[in-house]
Amino acid sequence: MEQQAKICAQNGEGETHMVNLSSDTVTEPSKAMKEAMMSAPLGDDVFGEDPTVNALQEKVAELLGKEAALFVPTGTMGNLICVLNHCRTRGSEVLVGDLSHIHIWEQGGVSQLGGVHPRTLRNLPDGTFSLTELRQLVRGVDDHWPTTALVCVENTQNMVGGRVLPLAWLDELGVLCRELELPLHMDGARLFNAAAALGVPPSRIVKDCASVSICLSKGLGAPVGSVIVGSKDFIKNARRLRKALGGGMRQVGVLAAAGIYALDHVGPTLTRDHAYIQEVARAVVECKSEIIKCDPASAHTNILLLECDPEALPPSHLCERMDQVTDEEVAAIGERVVARILPITDTAVRMVVHCDITHEDIQSVINKLKYVIKEFDGKA
């Protein structure tokens, strides 16, 4: 629907309430987190001498039930290190979901930098894939073929709306991977959101994984960093790979301290973010729009996908409208609200709640979104 909205001037017409739901990577360290960072004891982590990094690594390894851990700058590097560590022979093949972060959002680094061939399985709407298809895609011995060396999963699954992989399916996958003698890696960027949603320790979710990468700067709200876990031997070689990829940082305890704070203080609050997403989802459903829809049952964690009718409303147009304020809108909802959201596919917009979002923010976003939906439906 063509919108001819008059945009209010930013000066002299009231303060604008800005709410950024484009990602959970947009958070800023709280005062308490900054204080923890500033007071952290430091050392040279390349030499293994940063006590705060060591404390973070020990903490994450214990939380995930693994022998050892390694702090790395980013989740992309963490996943890359894990894949290269499992696939040490060029021409190895990794089996990975076609909607996974490793396959879509990491620039093909496993092949670009590691000579590893990705082979995709079709991700189902719940984020899983067919275990029958997995068995069928494992290569036999043939000089013409790459060698299947690794299976990867993502939890939560970003591209299907932050869905949590079912524990029963993960258990079946673990059994199959042992049968096939293939290691299993989990991109657990939002693993702690999955654990909060399931009400289980994260170690339960990853019990069959040979390696896991978790992100501190997504739902947990730290400014930088990820951690990978595995066996002592796996992490020993991962440290070498981190150095080769330029990820050896020196007095990096100042960042690790933020990760420790996030695990201790933000991690326990993640269910709040999930509840906020449900509030938004229910509000959208109540609008009964034929143009903008969502499924609250599929919003397991802190991510909500708004499905748009692309003929009537391309996702980018909805995002642009949520970034604007009109005179009529202010009169109707009583405040100036700008809500940043992200077009993620040709038919869907993503909204992500994080630790910087308040209940007041959510109510303001709901009021604006309901008004905008009615506007596009021609009911405003």
mmCIF file of C-alpha atoms in Angstrom:
data_model
loop_
_atom_site.group_PDB
_atom_site.id
_atom_site.type_symbol
_atom_site.label_atom_id
_atom_site.label_comp_id
_atom_site.label_asym_id
_atom_site.label_seq_id
_atom_site.Cartn_x
_atom_site.Cartn_y
_atom_site.Cartn_z
ATOM 1 C CA MET A 1 0.000 0.000 0.000
ATOM 2 C CA GLU A 2 1.384 3.378 -1.018
ATOM 3 C CA GLN A 3 2.052 5.545 2.038
ATOM 4 C CA GLN A 4 2.053 9.336 1.710
ATOM 5 C CA ALA A 5 2.997 9.972 5.329
ATOM 6 C CA LYS A 6 4.012 13.447 6.348
ATOM 7 C CA ILE A 7 7.101 13.088 8.550
ATOM 8 C CA CYS A 8 7.103 15.293 11.610
ATOM 9 C CA ALA A 9 10.125 17.523 12.103
ATOM 10 C CA GLN A 10 12.478 16.212 14.750
ATOM 11 C CA ASN A 11 12.801 19.639 16.398
ATOM 12 C CA GLY A 12 10.084 21.360 18.345
ATOM 13 C CA GLU A 13 7.394 18.654 18.175
ATOM 14 C CA GLY A 14 8.176 16.562 21.243
ATOM 15 C CA GLU A 15 10.810 14.029 22.148
ATOM 16 C CA THR A 16 11.035 10.889 20.023
ATOM 17 C CA HIS A 17 11.021 7.551 21.800
ATOM 18 C CA MET A 18 13.550 5.399 19.906
ATOM 19 C CA VAL A 19 13.350 1.604 20.312
ATOM 20 C CA ASN A 20 15.925 -0.505 18.462
ATOM 21 C CA LEU A 21 14.659 -4.030 17.812
ATOM 22 C CA SER A 22 16.799 -4.661 14.727
ATOM 23 C CA SER A 23 19.078 -7.082 16.615
ATOM 24 C CA ASP A 24 20.225 -8.111 20.072
ATOM 25 C CA THR A 25 23.735 -6.988 19.086
ATOM 26 C CA VAL A 26 22.857 -3.291 19.528
ATOM 27 C CA THR A 27 23.055 -3.305 23.326
ATOM 28 C CA GLU A 28 25.402 -1.097 25.320
ATOM 29 C CA PRO A 29 27.229 -2.145 28.500
ATOM 30 C CA SER A 30 25.443 -1.109 31.678
ATOM 31 C CA LYS A 31 27.222 0.949 34.310
ATOM 32 C CA ALA A 32 27.749 -2.185 36.402
ATOM 33 C CA MET A 33 29.151 -4.087 33.416
ATOM 34 C CA LYS A 34 31.546 -1.227 32.664
ATOM 35 C CA GLU A 35 32.693 -1.215 36.277
ATOM 36 C CA ALA A 36 33.392 -4.947 36.072
ATOM 37 C CA MET A 37 35.394 -4.363 32.882
ATOM 38 C CA MET A 38 37.427 -1.532 34.389
ATOM 39 C CA SER A 39 38.316 -3.478 37.535
ATOM 40 C CA ALA A 40 39.220 -6.761 35.822
ATOM 41 C CA PRO A 41 42.725 -8.140 36.497
ATOM 42 C CA LEU A 42 44.617 -8.449 33.201
ATOM 43 C CA GLY A 43 47.458 -10.365 31.597
ATOM 44 C CA ASP A 44 48.636 -11.488 28.150
ATOM 45 C CA ASP A 45 46.037 -13.954 26.924
ATOM 46 C CA VAL A 46 48.179 -15.139 23.998
ATOM 47 C CA PHE A 47 50.484 -16.546 26.674
ATOM 48 C CA GLY A 48 47.461 -17.819 28.615
ATOM 49 C CA GLU A 49 48.186 -15.330 31.396
ATOM 50 C CA ASP A 50 45.021 -13.230 31.543
ATOM 51 C CA PRO A 51 43.256 -14.324 34.742
ATOM 52 C CA THR A 52 39.895 -12.864 33.733
ATOM 53 C CA VAL A 53 39.913 -14.654 30.372
ATOM 54 C CA ASN A 54 40.882 -17.877 32.116
ATOM 55 C CA ALA A 55 38.019 -17.429 34.585
ATOM 56 C CA LEU A 56 35.542 -16.868 31.720
ATOM 57 C CA GLN A 57 36.779 -19.926 29.850
ATOM 58 C CA GLU A 58 36.528 -22.130 32.947
ATOM 59 C CA LYS A 59 33.046 -20.789 33.656
ATOM 60 C CA VAL A 60 31.709 -21.480 30.152
ATOM 61 C CA ALA A 61 33.321 -24.930 29.978
ATOM 62 C CA GLU A 62 31.628 -25.854 33.262
ATOM 63 C CA LEU A 63 28.258 -24.431 32.193
ATOM 64 C CA LEU A 64 28.347 -26.459 28.979
ATOM 65 C CA GLY A 65 29.778 -29.605 30.536
ATOM 66 C CA LYS A 66 32.941 -29.672 28.425
ATOM 67 C CA GLU A 67 36.620 -30.024 29.308
ATOM 68 C CA ALA A 68 37.920 -26.685 28.054
ATOM 69 C CA ALA A 69 36.989 -23.413 26.379
ATOM 70 C CA LEU A 70 38.562 -20.599 24.351
ATOM 71 C CA PHE A 71 37.586 -16.916 24.159
ATOM 72 C CA VAL A 72 37.451 -15.596 20.579
ATOM 73 C CA PRO A 73 36.531 -12.177 19.118
ATOM 74 C CA THR A 74 33.372 -13.196 17.217
ATOM 75 C CA GLY A 75 30.895 -15.983 16.673
ATOM 76 C CA THR A 76 31.883 -16.169 13.021
ATOM 77 C CA MET A 77 35.484 -16.829 14.007
ATOM 78 C CA GLY A 78 34.329 -19.302 16.635
ATOM 79 C CA ASN A 79 32.351 -21.321 14.101
ATOM 80 C CA LEU A 80 35.188 -21.135 11.572
ATOM 81 C CA ILE A 81 37.746 -22.363 14.093
ATOM 82 C CA CYS A 82 35.517 -25.270 15.076
ATOM 83 C CA VAL A 83 34.825 -26.331 11.486
ATOM 84 C CA LEU A 84 38.523 -26.104 10.521
ATOM 85 C CA ASN A 85 39.490 -27.988 13.656
ATOM 86 C CA HIS A 86 37.159 -30.880 12.825
ATOM 87 C CA CYS A 87 37.931 -30.800 9.074
ATOM 88 C CA ARG A 88 41.724 -30.823 9.065
ATOM 89 C CA THR A 89 42.026 -32.293 5.566
ATOM 90 C CA ARG A 90 41.285 -30.017 2.610
ATOM 91 C CA GLY A 91 38.395 -31.401 0.612
ATOM 92 C CA SER A 92 36.488 -32.368 3.730
ATOM 93 C CA GLU A 93 32.736 -31.819 3.690
ATOM 94 C CA VAL A 94 30.446 -30.363 6.356
ATOM 95 C CA LEU A 95 26.713 -31.113 6.430
ATOM 96 C CA VAL A 96 24.813 -27.981 7.463
ATOM 97 C CA GLY A 97 21.271 -26.609 7.327
ATOM 98 C CA ASP A 98 20.455 -24.432 4.332
ATOM 99 C CA LEU A 99 19.133 -21.670 6.629
ATOM 100 C CA SER A 100 22.012 -21.824 9.077
ATOM 101 C CA HIS A 101 24.171 -18.853 10.030
ATOM 102 C CA ILE A 102 27.307 -20.730 8.976
ATOM 103 C CA HIS A 103 25.887 -21.220 5.483
ATOM 104 C CA ILE A 104 24.189 -17.847 4.903
ATOM 105 C CA TRP A 105 25.837 -15.170 7.030
ATOM 106 C CA GLU A 106 29.532 -16.087 7.349
ATOM 107 C CA GLN A 107 30.724 -15.320 3.804
ATOM 108 C CA GLY A 108 31.412 -18.975 3.035
ATOM 109 C CA GLY A 109 34.462 -18.774 5.272
ATOM 110 C CA VAL A 110 34.734 -22.532 5.724
ATOM 111 C CA SER A 111 35.371 -22.931 2.000
ATOM 112 C CA GLN A 112 37.023 -19.562 1.387
ATOM 113 C CA LEU A 113 39.619 -20.026 4.123
ATOM 114 C CA GLY A 114 39.563 -23.728 4.937
ATOM 115 C CA GLY A 115 38.936 -25.629 1.710
ATOM 116 C CA VAL A 116 35.903 -27.249 3.356
ATOM 117 C CA HIS A 117 32.952 -28.111 1.128
ATOM 118 C CA PRO A 118 29.489 -27.307 2.570
ATOM 119 C CA ARG A 119 26.616 -29.627 1.709
ATOM 120 C CA THR A 120 23.214 -28.398 2.794
ATOM 121 C CA LEU A 121 20.233 -30.132 4.327
ATOM 122 C CA ARG A 122 16.830 -28.479 4.025
ATOM 123 C CA ASN A 123 15.917 -26.806 7.282
ATOM 124 C CA LEU A 124 12.327 -27.557 8.282
ATOM 125 C CA PRO A 125 10.029 -24.860 9.732
ATOM 126 C CA ASP A 126 11.022 -25.838 13.288
ATOM 127 C CA GLY A 127 14.739 -25.421 12.536
ATOM 128 C CA THR A 128 15.501 -29.143 12.403
ATOM 129 C CA PHE A 129 16.286 -31.202 9.325
ATOM 130 C CA SER A 130 15.457 -34.731 8.259
ATOM 131 C CA LEU A 131 17.708 -37.320 9.883
ATOM 132 C CA THR A 132 16.887 -39.630 6.996
ATOM 133 C CA GLU A 133 18.225 -37.002 4.594
ATOM 134 C CA LEU A 134 21.306 -36.611 6.779
ATOM 135 C CA ARG A 135 22.030 -40.330 6.568
ATOM 136 C CA GLN A 136 21.548 -40.252 2.793
ATOM 137 C CA LEU A 137 23.943 -37.325 2.312
ATOM 138 C CA VAL A 138 26.880 -38.886 4.144
ATOM 139 C CA ARG A 139 29.451 -39.754 1.478
ATOM 140 C CA GLY A 140 30.812 -43.199 0.878
ATOM 141 C CA VAL A 141 34.411 -43.863 -0.117
ATOM 142 C CA ASP A 142 35.041 -42.660 -3.660
ATOM 143 C CA ASP A 143 37.961 -40.722 -5.129
ATOM 144 C CA HIS A 144 35.487 -38.410 -6.899
ATOM 145 C CA TRP A 145 33.837 -37.182 -3.699
ATOM 146 C CA PRO A 146 34.769 -34.983 -0.767
ATOM 147 C CA THR A 147 34.930 -36.727 2.606
ATOM 148 C CA THR A 148 32.069 -36.128 5.014
ATOM 149 C CA ALA A 149 33.711 -34.981 8.234
ATOM 150 C CA LEU A 150 31.233 -32.932 10.329
ATOM 151 C CA VAL A 151 27.575 -32.139 11.025
ATOM 152 C CA CYS A 152 26.537 -28.627 12.179
ATOM 153 C CA VAL A 153 23.344 -27.351 13.792
ATOM 154 C CA GLU A 154 22.242 -23.915 15.002
ATOM 155 C CA ASN A 155 20.366 -23.306 18.262
ATOM 156 C CA THR A 156 18.366 -21.118 18.450
ATOM 157 C CA GLN A 157 17.664 -21.061 14.720
ATOM 158 C CA ASN A 158 17.711 -17.409 13.652
ATOM 159 C CA MET A 159 16.174 -17.633 10.190
ATOM 160 C CA VAL A 160 13.055 -19.472 11.393
ATOM 161 C CA GLY A 161 12.424 -16.939 14.138
ATOM 162 C CA GLY A 162 14.623 -17.938 17.043
ATOM 163 C CA ARG A 163 13.141 -21.387 17.368
ATOM 164 C CA VAL A 164 14.602 -23.817 19.895
ATOM 165 C CA LEU A 165 15.637 -27.221 18.550
ATOM 166 C CA PRO A 166 13.622 -29.962 20.299
ATOM 167 C CA LEU A 167 15.630 -31.953 22.835
ATOM 168 C CA ALA A 168 14.232 -35.250 21.560
ATOM 169 C CA TRP A 169 15.427 -34.438 18.031
ATOM 170 C CA LEU A 170 18.871 -33.428 19.311
ATOM 171 C CA ASP A 171 19.095 -36.730 21.196
ATOM 172 C CA GLU A 172 18.233 -38.655 18.028
ATOM 173 C CA LEU A 173 20.775 -36.620 16.084
ATOM 174 C CA GLY A 174 23.430 -37.403 18.679
ATOM 175 C CA VAL A 175 22.740 -41.119 18.396
ATOM 176 C CA LEU A 176 22.929 -40.949 14.592
ATOM 177 C CA CYS A 177 26.173 -38.971 14.587
ATOM 178 C CA ARG A 178 27.787 -41.529 16.887
ATOM 179 C CA GLU A 179 26.593 -44.302 14.597
ATOM 180 C CA LEU A 180 28.014 -42.484 11.565
ATOM 181 C CA GLU A 181 31.196 -41.616 13.498
ATOM 182 C CA LEU A 182 30.760 -37.933 12.697
ATOM 183 C CA PRO A 183 31.374 -35.138 15.218
ATOM 184 C CA LEU A 184 28.547 -32.686 15.856
ATOM 185 C CA HIS A 185 29.149 -28.927 16.150
ATOM 186 C CA MET A 186 26.525 -26.532 17.470
ATOM 187 C CA ASP A 187 26.453 -22.869 16.551
ATOM 188 C CA GLY A 188 24.950 -21.871 19.882
ATOM 189 C CA ALA A 189 25.072 -18.120 19.377
ATOM 190 C CA ARG A 190 21.819 -17.877 21.355
ATOM 191 C CA LEU A 191 22.199 -21.145 23.275
ATOM 192 C CA PHE A 192 21.366 -19.503 26.597
ATOM 193 C CA ASN A 193 18.057 -18.280 25.150
ATOM 194 C CA ALA A 194 17.323 -21.886 24.180
ATOM 195 C CA ALA A 195 18.187 -23.112 27.668
ATOM 196 C CA ALA A 196 15.980 -20.443 29.251
ATOM 197 C CA ALA A 197 13.063 -21.358 26.987
ATOM 198 C CA LEU A 198 13.398 -25.077 27.739
ATOM 199 C CA GLY A 199 14.097 -24.593 31.431
ATOM 200 C CA VAL A 200 17.157 -26.858 31.303
ATOM 201 C CA PRO A 201 20.892 -26.268 31.838
ATOM 202 C CA PRO A 202 22.770 -25.481 28.600
ATOM 203 C CA SER A 203 24.908 -28.574 29.218
ATOM 204 C CA ARG A 204 21.801 -30.728 28.641
ATOM 205 C CA ILE A 205 21.283 -29.245 25.187
ATOM 206 C CA VAL A 206 24.891 -29.758 24.024
ATOM 207 C CA LYS A 207 25.645 -33.111 25.656
ATOM 208 C CA ASP A 208 26.169 -34.846 22.295
ATOM 209 C CA CYS A 209 28.145 -31.995 20.698
ATOM 210 C CA ALA A 210 31.896 -32.346 20.186
ATOM 211 C CA SER A 211 32.148 -28.547 19.979
ATOM 212 C CA VAL A 212 29.952 -25.525 20.628
ATOM 213 C CA SER A 213 30.284 -21.824 19.903
ATOM 214 C CA ILE A 214 28.345 -19.426 22.141
ATOM 215 C CA CYS A 215 28.004 -15.672 21.652
ATOM 216 C CA LEU A 216 28.327 -13.204 24.530
ATOM 217 C CA SER A 217 27.284 -10.166 22.474
ATOM 218 C CA LYS A 218 23.809 -11.285 21.360
ATOM 219 C CA GLY A 219 21.109 -12.101 23.905
ATOM 220 C CA LEU A 220 23.573 -11.898 26.801
ATOM 221 C CA GLY A 221 24.336 -8.236 26.063
ATOM 222 C CA ALA A 222 28.137 -8.113 26.282
ATOM 223 C CA PRO A 223 29.831 -5.711 23.838
ATOM 224 C CA VAL A 224 32.238 -8.218 22.260
ATOM 225 C CA GLY A 225 33.164 -11.854 22.182
ATOM 226 C CA SER A 226 32.287 -15.511 21.816
ATOM 227 C CA VAL A 227 33.515 -18.690 23.468
ATOM 228 C CA ILE A 228 34.060 -22.125 21.948
ATOM 229 C CA VAL A 229 34.139 -25.321 23.979
ATOM 230 C CA GLY A 230 35.265 -28.909 23.473
ATOM 231 C CA SER A 231 37.800 -31.418 24.689
ATOM 232 C CA LYS A 232 41.206 -30.300 25.969
ATOM 233 C CA ASP A 233 42.880 -31.520 22.780
ATOM 234 C CA PHE A 234 40.279 -29.791 20.618
ATOM 235 C CA ILE A 235 40.772 -26.457 22.394
ATOM 236 C CA LYS A 236 44.556 -26.813 22.290
ATOM 237 C CA ASN A 237 44.449 -26.932 18.498
ATOM 238 C CA ALA A 238 41.699 -24.284 18.412
ATOM 239 C CA ARG A 239 44.114 -21.903 20.127
ATOM 240 C CA ARG A 240 46.596 -22.410 17.279
ATOM 241 C CA LEU A 241 43.863 -21.760 14.709
ATOM 242 C CA ARG A 242 42.763 -18.628 16.553
ATOM 243 C CA LYS A 243 46.303 -17.294 16.317
ATOM 244 C CA ALA A 244 46.513 -18.049 12.585
ATOM 245 C CA LEU A 245 43.222 -16.225 11.975
ATOM 246 C CA GLY A 246 44.385 -13.119 13.823
ATOM 247 C CA GLY A 247 42.241 -13.714 16.890
ATOM 248 C CA GLY A 248 45.036 -13.754 19.458
ATOM 249 C CA MET A 249 44.257 -10.755 21.660
ATOM 250 C CA ARG A 250 46.476 -9.575 24.522
ATOM 251 C CA GLN A 251 45.071 -7.940 27.696
ATOM 252 C CA VAL A 252 41.581 -8.952 26.683
ATOM 253 C CA GLY A 253 40.288 -9.603 30.179
ATOM 254 C CA VAL A 254 38.664 -6.183 29.950
ATOM 255 C CA LEU A 255 36.246 -7.796 27.458
ATOM 256 C CA ALA A 256 36.070 -11.183 29.153
ATOM 257 C CA ALA A 257 34.891 -9.431 32.320
ATOM 258 C CA ALA A 258 31.863 -8.182 30.398
ATOM 259 C CA GLY A 259 31.144 -11.767 29.383
ATOM 260 C CA ILE A 260 31.319 -12.987 32.979
ATOM 261 C CA TYR A 261 29.006 -10.186 34.082
ATOM 262 C CA ALA A 262 26.587 -11.017 31.256
ATOM 263 C CA LEU A 263 26.459 -14.688 32.190
ATOM 264 C CA ASP A 264 25.880 -13.891 35.869
ATOM 265 C CA HIS A 265 23.442 -10.989 35.588
ATOM 266 C CA VAL A 266 21.844 -10.947 32.114
ATOM 267 C CA GLY A 267 21.541 -14.685 31.526
ATOM 268 C CA PRO A 268 19.019 -15.160 34.360
ATOM 269 C CA THR A 269 16.734 -12.487 32.835
ATOM 270 C CA LEU A 270 16.371 -13.938 29.331
ATOM 271 C CA THR A 271 12.853 -15.252 29.921
ATOM 272 C CA ARG A 272 11.783 -11.623 30.356
ATOM 273 C CA ASP A 273 12.853 -10.921 26.758
ATOM 274 C CA HIS A 274 10.881 -13.953 25.604
ATOM 275 C CA ALA A 275 7.786 -12.701 27.435
ATOM 276 C CA TYR A 276 8.105 -9.291 25.772
ATOM 277 C CA ILE A 277 8.190 -10.897 22.322
ATOM 278 C CA GLN A 278 5.011 -12.778 23.154
ATOM 279 C CA GLU A 279 3.307 -9.493 24.063
ATOM 280 C CA VAL A 280 4.162 -8.070 20.651
ATOM 281 C CA ALA A 281 3.089 -11.263 18.874
ATOM 282 C CA ARG A 282 -0.294 -11.321 20.611
ATOM 283 C CA ALA A 283 -0.863 -7.664 19.718
ATOM 284 C CA VAL A 284 -0.208 -8.404 16.031
ATOM 285 C CA VAL A 285 -2.615 -11.348 16.069
ATOM 286 C CA GLU A 286 -5.291 -9.178 17.684
ATOM 287 C CA CYS A 287 -5.129 -6.845 14.662
ATOM 288 C CA LYS A 288 -6.422 -9.700 12.434
ATOM 289 C CA SER A 289 -4.567 -8.237 9.469
ATOM 290 C CA GLU A 290 -4.413 -9.993 6.114
ATOM 291 C CA ILE A 291 -1.221 -8.109 5.241
ATOM 292 C CA ILE A 292 0.930 -8.487 8.372
ATOM 293 C CA LYS A 293 0.777 -11.712 10.367
ATOM 294 C CA CYS A 294 2.797 -13.692 12.892
ATOM 295 C CA ASP A 295 2.654 -16.965 14.806
ATOM 296 C CA PRO A 296 3.165 -16.535 18.567
ATOM 297 C CA ALA A 297 3.648 -20.283 19.001
ATOM 298 C CA SER A 298 6.733 -20.225 16.778
ATOM 299 C CA ALA A 299 8.336 -17.327 18.683
ATOM 300 C CA HIS A 300 10.114 -19.458 21.269
ATOM 301 C CA THR A 301 12.666 -16.902 22.425
ATOM 302 C CA ASN A 302 13.589 -13.253 21.797
ATOM 303 C CA ILE A 303 12.938 -13.156 18.025
ATOM 304 C CA LEU A 304 9.650 -12.529 16.219
ATOM 305 C CA LEU A 305 9.113 -12.791 12.469
ATOM 306 C CA LEU A 306 6.369 -10.633 10.969
ATOM 307 C CA GLU A 307 5.182 -12.193 7.723
ATOM 308 C CA CYS A 308 4.178 -9.627 5.106
ATOM 309 C CA ASP A 309 2.126 -9.989 1.961
ATOM 310 C CA PRO A 310 4.899 -8.887 -0.426
ATOM 311 C CA GLU A 311 2.437 -7.771 -3.094
ATOM 312 C CA ALA A 312 0.731 -5.371 -0.706
ATOM 313 C CA LEU A 313 3.629 -4.599 1.606
ATOM 314 C CA PRO A 314 7.275 -5.491 0.940
ATOM 315 C CA PRO A 315 9.104 -5.988 4.265
ATOM 316 C CA SER A 316 11.407 -3.057 3.561
ATOM 317 C CA HIS A 317 8.363 -0.751 3.355
ATOM 318 C CA LEU A 318 7.142 -1.847 6.772
ATOM 319 C CA CYS A 319 10.598 -1.170 8.234
ATOM 320 C CA GLU A 320 10.696 2.270 6.633
ATOM 321 C CA ARG A 321 7.267 3.121 8.016
ATOM 322 C CA MET A 322 8.189 1.993 11.551
ATOM 323 C CA ASP A 323 11.169 4.356 11.291
ATOM 324 C CA GLN A 324 8.886 7.319 10.555
ATOM 325 C CA VAL A 325 6.473 9.390 12.646
ATOM 326 C CA THR A 326 3.335 11.086 11.330
ATOM 327 C CA ASP A 327 1.173 13.832 12.825
ATOM 328 C CA GLU A 328 -1.874 11.562 12.691
ATOM 329 C CA GLU A 329 -0.024 8.765 14.440
ATOM 330 C CA VAL A 330 1.099 11.007 17.315
ATOM 331 C CA ALA A 331 -2.447 12.232 17.770
ATOM 332 C CA ALA A 332 -3.718 8.644 17.868
ATOM 333 C CA ILE A 333 -1.159 6.971 20.154
ATOM 334 C CA GLY A 334 -0.053 9.988 22.157
ATOM 335 C CA GLU A 335 3.709 9.834 21.586
ATOM 336 C CA ARG A 336 6.415 9.953 18.930
ATOM 337 C CA VAL A 337 7.859 6.446 18.499
ATOM 338 C CA VAL A 338 10.549 5.221 16.130
ATOM 339 C CA ALA A 339 10.992 1.441 16.089
ATOM 340 C CA ARG A 340 13.968 -0.026 14.254
ATOM 341 C CA ILE A 341 13.254 -3.468 12.774
ATOM 342 C CA LEU A 342 14.975 -5.478 10.040
ATOM 343 C CA PRO A 343 13.794 -6.964 6.732
ATOM 344 C CA ILE A 344 15.282 -10.459 6.799
ATOM 345 C CA THR A 345 13.688 -12.182 3.773
ATOM 346 C CA ASP A 346 11.514 -11.195 0.819
ATOM 347 C CA THR A 347 8.437 -11.815 2.965
ATOM 348 C CA ALA A 348 9.512 -11.371 6.591
ATOM 349 C CA VAL A 349 10.612 -8.697 9.035
ATOM 350 C CA ARG A 350 12.590 -9.578 12.170
ATOM 351 C CA MET A 351 12.107 -8.027 15.602
ATOM 352 C CA VAL A 352 14.579 -8.893 18.383
ATOM 353 C CA VAL A 353 14.182 -8.049 22.073
ATOM 354 C CA HIS A 354 17.317 -7.602 24.196
ATOM 355 C CA CYS A 355 18.408 -6.598 27.667
ATOM 356 C CA ASP A 356 18.250 -2.854 26.957
ATOM 357 C CA ILE A 357 14.526 -3.028 26.172
ATOM 358 C CA THR A 358 12.059 -2.044 28.890
ATOM 359 C CA HIS A 359 8.383 -2.852 29.287
ATOM 360 C CA GLU A 360 7.660 0.797 28.449
ATOM 361 C CA ASP A 361 9.550 0.302 25.167
ATOM 362 C CA ILE A 362 7.452 -2.748 24.344
ATOM 363 C CA GLN A 363 4.179 -0.952 25.028
ATOM 364 C CA SER A 364 5.262 1.945 22.813
ATOM 365 C CA VAL A 365 6.229 -0.433 19.994
ATOM 366 C CA ILE A 366 2.923 -2.276 20.316
ATOM 367 C CA ASN A 367 0.933 0.959 20.129
ATOM 368 C CA LYS A 368 2.846 2.094 17.052
ATOM 369 C CA LEU A 369 2.745 -1.289 15.337
ATOM 370 C CA LYS A 370 -1.015 -1.642 15.825
ATOM 371 C CA TYR A 371 -1.519 1.829 14.370
ATOM 372 C CA VAL A 372 0.735 1.096 11.382
ATOM 373 C CA ILE A 373 -0.955 -2.236 10.707
ATOM 374 C CA LYS A 374 -4.364 -0.516 10.663
ATOM 375 C CA GLU A 375 -2.878 2.129 8.384
ATOM 376 C CA PHE A 376 -1.755 -0.463 5.849
ATOM 377 C CA ASP A 377 -5.049 -2.284 6.198
ATOM 378 C CA GLY A 378 -6.824 0.994 5.436
ATOM 379 C CA LYS A 379 -8.487 1.113 8.865
ATOM 380 C CA ALA A 380 -6.505 3.895 10.556
#
